[in-house]
Coordinates of C-alpha atoms in Angstrom, one line a residue:
X1 CA 0.1 -0.2 0.0
X2 CA 2.9 2.6 0.7
X3 CA 4.5 1.4 -2.7
X4 CA 1.2 2.5 -4.4
X5 CA 1.1 5.6 -2.2
X6 CA 4.5 6.6 -3.2
X7 CA 3.9 5.7 -6.8
X8 CA 0.6 8.2 -6.6
X9 CA 2.4 10.9 -5.4
X10 CA 5.4 10.8 -7.6
X11 CA 3.3 10.5 -10.5
X12 CA 1.2 13.8 -9.4
X13 CA 4.2 15.3 -8.8
X14 CA 5.2 14.5 -12.5
X15 CA 1.7 16.1 -13.8
X16 CA 2.3 18.5 -11.7
X17 CA 5.6 19.7 -13.3
X18 CA 4.1 18.9 -16.8
X19 CA 2.0 21.9 -16.4
X20 CA 4.8 24.5 -15.1
X21 CA 7.6 26.2 -16.7
X22 CA 10.7 26.6 -14.8
X23 CA 12.8 29.5 -15.0
X24 CA 15.3 31.4 -13.5
X25 CA 15.3 35.0 -12.5
X26 CA 16.4 37.6 -10.1
X27 CA 14.1 39.6 -8.4
X28 CA 14.9 42.8 -6.7
X29 CA 13.3 45.0 -3.7
X30 CA 13.4 47.4 -0.8
X31 CA 13.1 43.9 1.1
X32 CA 12.6 40.3 0.8
X33 CA 8.9 40.2 0.3
X34 CA 9.1 42.8 -2.6
X35 CA 12.2 41.2 -4.1
X36 CA 10.0 37.7 -4.3
X37 CA 7.0 39.3 -5.9
X38 CA 9.6 40.9 -8.6
X39 CA 11.0 37.6 -9.1
X40 CA 7.4 36.1 -9.8
X41 CA 6.5 39.1 -12.0
X42 CA 9.7 39.0 -14.1
X43 CA 9.2 35.3 -14.3
X44 CA 5.5 35.4 -15.8
X45 CA 7.1 37.8 -18.1
X46 CA 9.2 36.0 -19.2
X47 CA 7.3 32.6 -19.9
X48 CA 4.9 34.8 -21.7
X49 CA 7.5 36.2 -23.9
X50 CA 8.5 32.1 -24.8
X51 CA 4.9 31.3 -25.3
X52 CA 4.4 34.7 -27.7
X53 CA 7.3 34.3 -29.7
X54 CA 7.1 30.6 -30.1
X55 CA 3.2 30.7 -31.2
X56 CA 2.2 30.5 -35.0
X57 CA -0.9 32.6 -34.4
X58 CA 0.8 35.8 -32.6
X59 CA -0.2 39.5 -34.6
X60 CA 1.9 41.9 -35.8
X61 CA 1.3 44.0 -32.7
X62 CA 2.7 43.4 -29.4
X63 CA 0.6 41.8 -26.7
X64 CA -0.3 43.8 -23.4
X65 CA 1.0 42.3 -20.8
X66 CA 0.2 45.0 -17.9
X67 CA -2.8 43.4 -16.6
X68 CA -1.6 40.0 -16.6
X69 CA 1.7 40.9 -14.9
X70 CA -0.2 43.1 -12.3
X71 CA -1.6 39.2 -11.3
X72 CA 1.9 37.8 -11.7
X73 CA 1.7 35.9 -8.3
X74 CA -1.4 34.2 -8.8
X75 CA 0.0 32.5 -12.0
X76 CA 2.9 31.0 -9.7
X77 CA 3.1 27.8 -8.5
X78 CA 6.1 27.6 -6.5
X79 CA 9.2 29.4 -5.8
X80 CA 12.6 27.8 -4.8
X81 CA 15.0 30.8 -3.7
X82 CA 18.6 29.6 -4.9
X83 CA 20.4 32.7 -3.5
X84 CA 19.7 35.8 -1.5
X85 CA 21.2 39.0 -0.5
X86 CA 20.7 42.4 1.2
X87 CA 23.3 45.2 0.0
X88 CA 22.9 48.9 0.8
X89 CA 19.5 48.5 1.7
X90 CA 18.5 46.7 -2.1
X91 CA 17.3 43.0 -1.5
X92 CA 18.3 40.5 -4.0
X93 CA 16.7 37.3 -4.9
X94 CA 17.8 34.5 -7.3
X95 CA 14.8 32.1 -7.8
X96 CA 13.6 28.9 -10.2
X97 CA 10.4 30.0 -10.3
X98 CA 7.3 27.2 -11.4
X99 CA 4.8 29.5 -13.9
X100 CA 1.5 27.4 -14.4
X101 CA 1.2 26.7 -17.7
X102 CA -1.8 24.4 -17.7
X103 CA -4.4 25.2 -20.9
X104 CA -7.0 25.5 -18.2
X105 CA -4.8 28.2 -15.5
X106 CA -5.9 31.7 -15.3
X107 CA -2.6 32.7 -16.8
X108 CA -3.1 30.5 -20.6
X109 CA -6.8 31.4 -20.7
X110 CA -5.8 35.3 -20.5
X111 CA -2.8 35.1 -22.3
X112 CA -4.4 32.9 -25.5
X113 CA -7.7 34.7 -25.5
X114 CA -5.7 38.5 -25.9
X115 CA -3.5 36.8 -28.2
X116 CA -6.1 34.8 -30.8
X117 CA -8.7 37.6 -30.9
X118 CA -5.6 40.1 -31.0
X119 CA -6.6 42.2 -28.4
X120 CA -9.5 43.5 -30.1
X121 CA -11.2 46.7 -29.1
X122 CA -14.4 46.2 -27.1
X123 CA -17.5 48.4 -26.2
X124 CA -20.2 47.2 -24.0
X125 CA -23.6 48.9 -24.3
X126 CA -26.6 47.6 -22.2
X127 CA -29.7 49.3 -23.2
X128 CA -32.8 50.1 -20.5
X129 CA -35.7 52.0 -20.0
X130 CA -36.2 51.0 -16.7
X131 CA -37.5 53.8 -14.6
X132 CA -35.2 53.8 -11.8
X133 CA -32.5 54.6 -13.7
X134 CA -30.5 57.5 -14.4
X135 CA -32.0 58.0 -18.1
X136 CA -29.7 61.1 -19.1
X137 CA -26.0 59.3 -17.7
X138 CA -23.2 61.1 -19.4
X139 CA -25.9 62.4 -22.2
X140 CA -26.4 58.6 -22.9
X141 CA -30.2 58.2 -22.5
X142 CA -31.3 54.4 -21.1
X143 CA -28.2 52.8 -20.5
X144 CA -27.7 50.3 -17.4
X145 CA -24.7 51.4 -16.1
X146 CA -24.6 48.9 -12.9
X147 CA -24.1 46.2 -15.7
X148 CA -22.0 47.8 -18.4
X149 CA -19.2 48.4 -15.6
X150 CA -19.8 45.0 -14.5
X151 CA -18.9 43.8 -17.9
X152 CA -16.0 45.8 -18.9
X153 CA -14.4 45.2 -15.3
X154 CA -14.9 41.0 -16.3
X155 CA -13.1 42.1 -19.7
X156 CA -10.2 43.9 -18.2
X157 CA -10.1 40.8 -15.5
X158 CA -9.6 38.6 -18.5
X159 CA -6.6 40.5 -19.7
X160 CA -8.5 42.5 -22.7
X161 CA -6.6 46.0 -22.4
X162 CA -9.1 48.1 -25.1
X163 CA -12.1 48.0 -23.6
X164 CA -13.7 51.3 -24.9
X165 CA -16.2 53.7 -22.7
X166 CA -18.9 54.3 -24.9
X167 CA -19.1 57.7 -23.6
X168 CA -16.5 58.8 -26.0
X169 CA -17.4 56.8 -29.0
X170 CA -19.2 59.3 -31.1
X171 CA -21.0 56.8 -33.6
X172 CA -22.4 54.7 -30.5
X173 CA -24.0 57.2 -28.6
X174 CA -27.2 57.4 -30.8
X175 CA -29.6 55.6 -29.0
X176 CA -32.0 55.1 -32.1
X177 CA -29.1 53.5 -33.9
X178 CA -28.0 51.5 -31.2
X179 CA -31.6 49.8 -30.5
X180 CA -31.8 49.5 -34.3
X181 CA -28.6 47.7 -34.1
X182 CA -29.5 45.8 -31.2
X183 CA -33.2 44.5 -33.0
X184 CA -31.0 43.6 -35.8
X185 CA -32.5 46.4 -38.4
X186 CA -30.0 48.5 -38.8
X187 CA -26.3 48.3 -40.6
X188 CA -23.2 49.4 -38.4
X189 CA -22.0 52.6 -38.2
X190 CA -18.6 52.6 -39.9
X191 CA -17.3 53.1 -42.6
X192 CA -15.5 50.6 -44.8
X193 CA -11.8 50.9 -43.9
X194 CA -11.2 49.3 -40.8
X195 CA -9.6 52.4 -39.6
X196 CA -13.0 53.8 -39.6
X197 CA -14.5 51.5 -37.1
X198 CA -14.5 52.8 -33.7
X199 CA -14.1 49.0 -32.2
X200 CA -14.0 45.3 -33.2
X201 CA -16.5 43.9 -31.1
X202 CA -19.7 45.5 -29.8
X203 CA -21.4 43.7 -27.1
X204 CA -25.3 45.1 -26.8
X205 CA -27.8 44.1 -24.6
X206 CA -31.2 45.1 -23.1
X207 CA -31.8 44.9 -19.6
X208 CA -35.2 44.9 -17.5
X209 CA -36.3 44.8 -13.9
X210 CA -39.5 44.5 -11.9
X211 CA -39.7 45.1 -8.6
X212 CA -42.8 44.0 -6.4
X213 CA -43.9 43.8 -2.5
X214 CA -43.3 40.8 -0.6
X215 CA -46.4 39.8 1.0
X216 CA -46.9 36.9 3.7
X217 CA -49.7 34.9 5.0
X218 CA -51.1 36.9 7.9
X219 CA -53.0 33.4 9.5
X220 CA -56.5 35.1 8.7
X221 CA -56.5 33.8 5.2
X222 CA -55.4 36.6 3.6
X223 CA -51.8 38.3 2.9
X224 CA -50.2 41.5 4.6
X225 CA -47.7 43.5 2.6
X226 CA -44.1 43.5 4.6
X227 CA -41.7 45.7 4.8
X228 CA -39.2 44.1 2.3
X229 CA -39.6 44.5 -1.6
X230 CA -38.4 41.8 -4.4
X231 CA -36.8 42.5 -7.8
X232 CA -35.8 40.4 -11.1
X233 CA -33.7 41.6 -13.6
X234 CA -34.1 40.0 -17.0
X235 CA -30.9 40.7 -19.4
X236 CA -30.7 39.8 -23.3
X237 CA -27.7 40.1 -24.5
X238 CA -25.5 40.1 -28.2
X239 CA -21.7 40.3 -29.2
X240 CA -21.5 41.5 -32.7
X241 CA -18.1 41.3 -34.8
X242 CA -17.6 45.1 -36.2
X243 CA -15.4 43.5 -39.0
X244 CA -18.4 41.3 -40.6
X245 CA -22.1 43.0 -39.0
X246 CA -22.2 39.0 -37.5
X247 CA -23.6 37.9 -33.8
X248 CA -21.1 35.4 -32.2
X249 CA -22.8 34.8 -29.1
X250 CA -26.1 35.7 -27.7
X251 CA -27.5 34.5 -24.2
X252 CA -30.1 35.9 -21.4
X253 CA -29.8 35.8 -17.5
X254 CA -32.0 36.9 -14.7
X255 CA -30.8 37.9 -11.4
X256 CA -32.9 38.3 -8.4
X257 CA -32.7 40.7 -4.8
X258 CA -34.7 41.7 -2.1
X259 CA -34.0 44.8 -0.2
X260 CA -36.3 47.2 2.3
X261 CA -37.3 49.1 -1.0
X262 CA -38.0 48.7 -4.3
X263 CA -35.2 50.3 -5.8
X264 CA -32.7 48.6 -3.7
X265 CA -34.2 45.6 -4.6
X266 CA -34.0 46.6 -8.5
X267 CA -30.4 47.3 -7.9
X268 CA -29.4 44.2 -6.3
X269 CA -31.3 42.1 -8.7
X270 CA -29.1 43.9 -11.4
X271 CA -25.9 43.3 -9.4
X272 CA -26.7 39.6 -9.6
X273 CA -27.9 39.8 -12.9
X274 CA -24.1 41.2 -13.7
X275 CA -22.1 38.5 -12.0
X276 CA -23.9 35.7 -14.2
X277 CA -23.7 37.8 -17.0
X278 CA -19.9 38.6 -16.5
X279 CA -19.1 34.8 -16.6
X280 CA -21.0 34.1 -19.3
X281 CA -19.4 37.0 -21.5
X282 CA -16.3 35.8 -20.5
X283 CA -16.6 31.8 -21.4
X284 CA -17.8 33.3 -25.0
X285 CA -14.5 35.4 -25.4
X286 CA -12.7 32.4 -24.4
X287 CA -14.9 30.4 -27.0
X288 CA -14.5 32.8 -29.8
X289 CA -10.5 32.9 -28.8
X290 CA -10.4 29.0 -29.1
X291 CA -12.7 28.6 -32.0
X292 CA -10.9 28.6 -36.0
X293 CA -10.9 32.2 -37.3
X294 CA -13.5 32.1 -40.4
X295 CA -14.8 34.9 -42.9
X296 CA -11.9 36.5 -43.3
X297 CA -12.2 39.2 -46.3
X298 CA -9.0 40.1 -48.7
X299 CA -9.3 43.0 -50.7
X300 CA -6.5 43.1 -53.6
X301 CA -5.3 45.7 -55.7
X302 CA -3.5 44.8 -59.2
X303 CA -2.9 46.3 -62.4
X304 CA -3.3 43.0 -63.9
X305 CA -5.5 40.4 -63.2
X306 CA -3.5 37.6 -64.0
X307 CA -1.6 38.5 -61.0
X308 CA -5.0 38.0 -58.5
X309 CA -5.6 34.6 -60.2
X310 CA -2.0 33.4 -58.8
X311 CA -2.6 35.1 -55.8
X312 CA -6.1 32.8 -55.6
X313 CA -4.0 29.6 -56.6
X314 CA -1.4 29.9 -54.1
X315 CA -3.8 31.3 -51.3
X316 CA -5.8 28.0 -52.0
X317 CA -2.6 25.8 -51.0
X318 CA -2.0 27.5 -47.8
X319 CA -1.9 25.4 -44.6
X320 CA -5.3 26.2 -42.7
X321 CA -7.5 27.4 -45.7
X322 CA -10.7 25.8 -46.3
X323 CA -12.0 28.0 -49.0
X324 CA -11.1 30.6 -51.6
X325 CA -14.0 32.7 -53.3
X326 CA -13.5 35.5 -55.6
X327 CA -16.8 37.5 -55.4
X328 CA -15.5 40.2 -58.2
X329 CA -13.3 42.8 -59.3
X330 CA -14.1 46.8 -59.4
X331 CA -11.8 49.3 -60.7
X332 CA -8.7 47.6 -60.2
X333 CA -10.1 46.2 -56.7
X334 CA -11.0 42.5 -56.4
X335 CA -12.5 41.2 -53.2
X336 CA -11.9 37.7 -52.1
X337 CA -13.8 35.6 -49.1
X338 CA -11.4 33.4 -47.4
X339 CA -12.4 30.4 -44.9
X340 CA -9.6 29.7 -42.5
X341 CA -8.4 28.2 -39.3
X342 CA -5.5 30.9 -39.4
X343 CA -5.6 34.5 -38.7
X344 CA -4.9 37.1 -41.2
X345 CA -1.4 38.1 -40.1
X346 CA -0.4 34.4 -40.1
X347 CA -1.8 34.1 -44.1
X348 CA -0.2 37.1 -44.7
X349 CA 3.2 35.3 -43.3
X350 CA 2.6 32.4 -45.4
X351 CA 2.2 34.1 -48.2
X352 CA 5.3 36.2 -48.5
X353 CA 7.6 33.2 -47.3
X354 CA 6.8 31.3 -50.3
X355 CA 5.3 33.4 -53.0
X356 CA 7.1 35.1 -56.0
X357 CA 4.4 37.9 -56.0
X358 CA 5.5 41.1 -54.7
X359 CA 2.6 42.1 -52.1
X360 CA 2.7 45.7 -50.6
X361 CA 0.4 45.3 -47.3
X362 CA -2.1 48.4 -46.9
X363 CA -4.1 46.9 -43.3
X364 CA -4.9 44.1 -41.4
X365 CA -7.4 43.4 -39.1
X366 CA -9.1 40.7 -37.0
X367 CA -11.3 40.0 -40.0
X368 CA -9.7 41.7 -43.3
X369 CA -6.3 42.2 -45.4
X370 CA -5.7 44.9 -47.7
X371 CA -2.6 44.8 -50.2
X372 CA -1.1 45.5 -53.3
X373 CA -0.1 43.3 -56.1
X374 CA 2.6 44.4 -58.2

């Protein structure tokens, strides 16, 4: 029995080691504790750098790690000090640090989500006409700011750094347009260029809270109204890609609240709904990050259409490209739809490595590429 337990312990230790990346780093601080924190941050930064540099789907823009590094100690499994010293009020440690690189760890989920979605710009709008809300908040009528704040905070916690304040985006301040977008009967308010778009993803929803008195039996066959109130908030939410206009996720949540006034009960029910909605929002974006990429639009400028034909042939031969469809040509511009498990930047990298064509990149985004062939 003892041998079995020892073997089981060794297997668990080996499994734990396999899910961690060990690096040797130095940490500096005013005392031992701050030096250890510095070592943890340096280790997480180093491991993140290794992962980014070796990953084929990394984008051409640097992944911002500030938020991830601010939680570095939470991603460290173990720190083994090799040496330490305290000279002139400066504490130094050298240590072997184990960073949790399990695919399901918070560290890898945050890093992967930011990388695979190219750290997109995300805006959150929750519409509501409930009477207890401040319907002129910052000049934006009908916004449920409790839910908006909770969802923004969750996105920042996941690791997305470009969570856009909709108050500062003029194209998202028209409540009529926003309501039409939520209903799906209006075009998204952006130009044809990716540079014209204020965001890459819009999280848009509608909330409604209802409050009511709590009545209790009076032991005489009737009911009396208690001093407490109850409320229920219902939230319907959609995640829309601004690059394609498609819905990448939709869900509904409900929240309950009980307080000593109806308004307080409504607020509590919104807070409860916000927690549920934030959890589902994180799951939706992580799911989008883990799923294969598709629906890439390629715009090609070329004076000779034979160059476009050669490009199409080479695109079809790229790893991870399922389909290539030429939609049409107008004024020297050809629009091509690509169904691919690769990101746009990766497709460009593979093309530039293997093609004999001269490719000049005009712009790239999470869903489109614009190039000129010469």
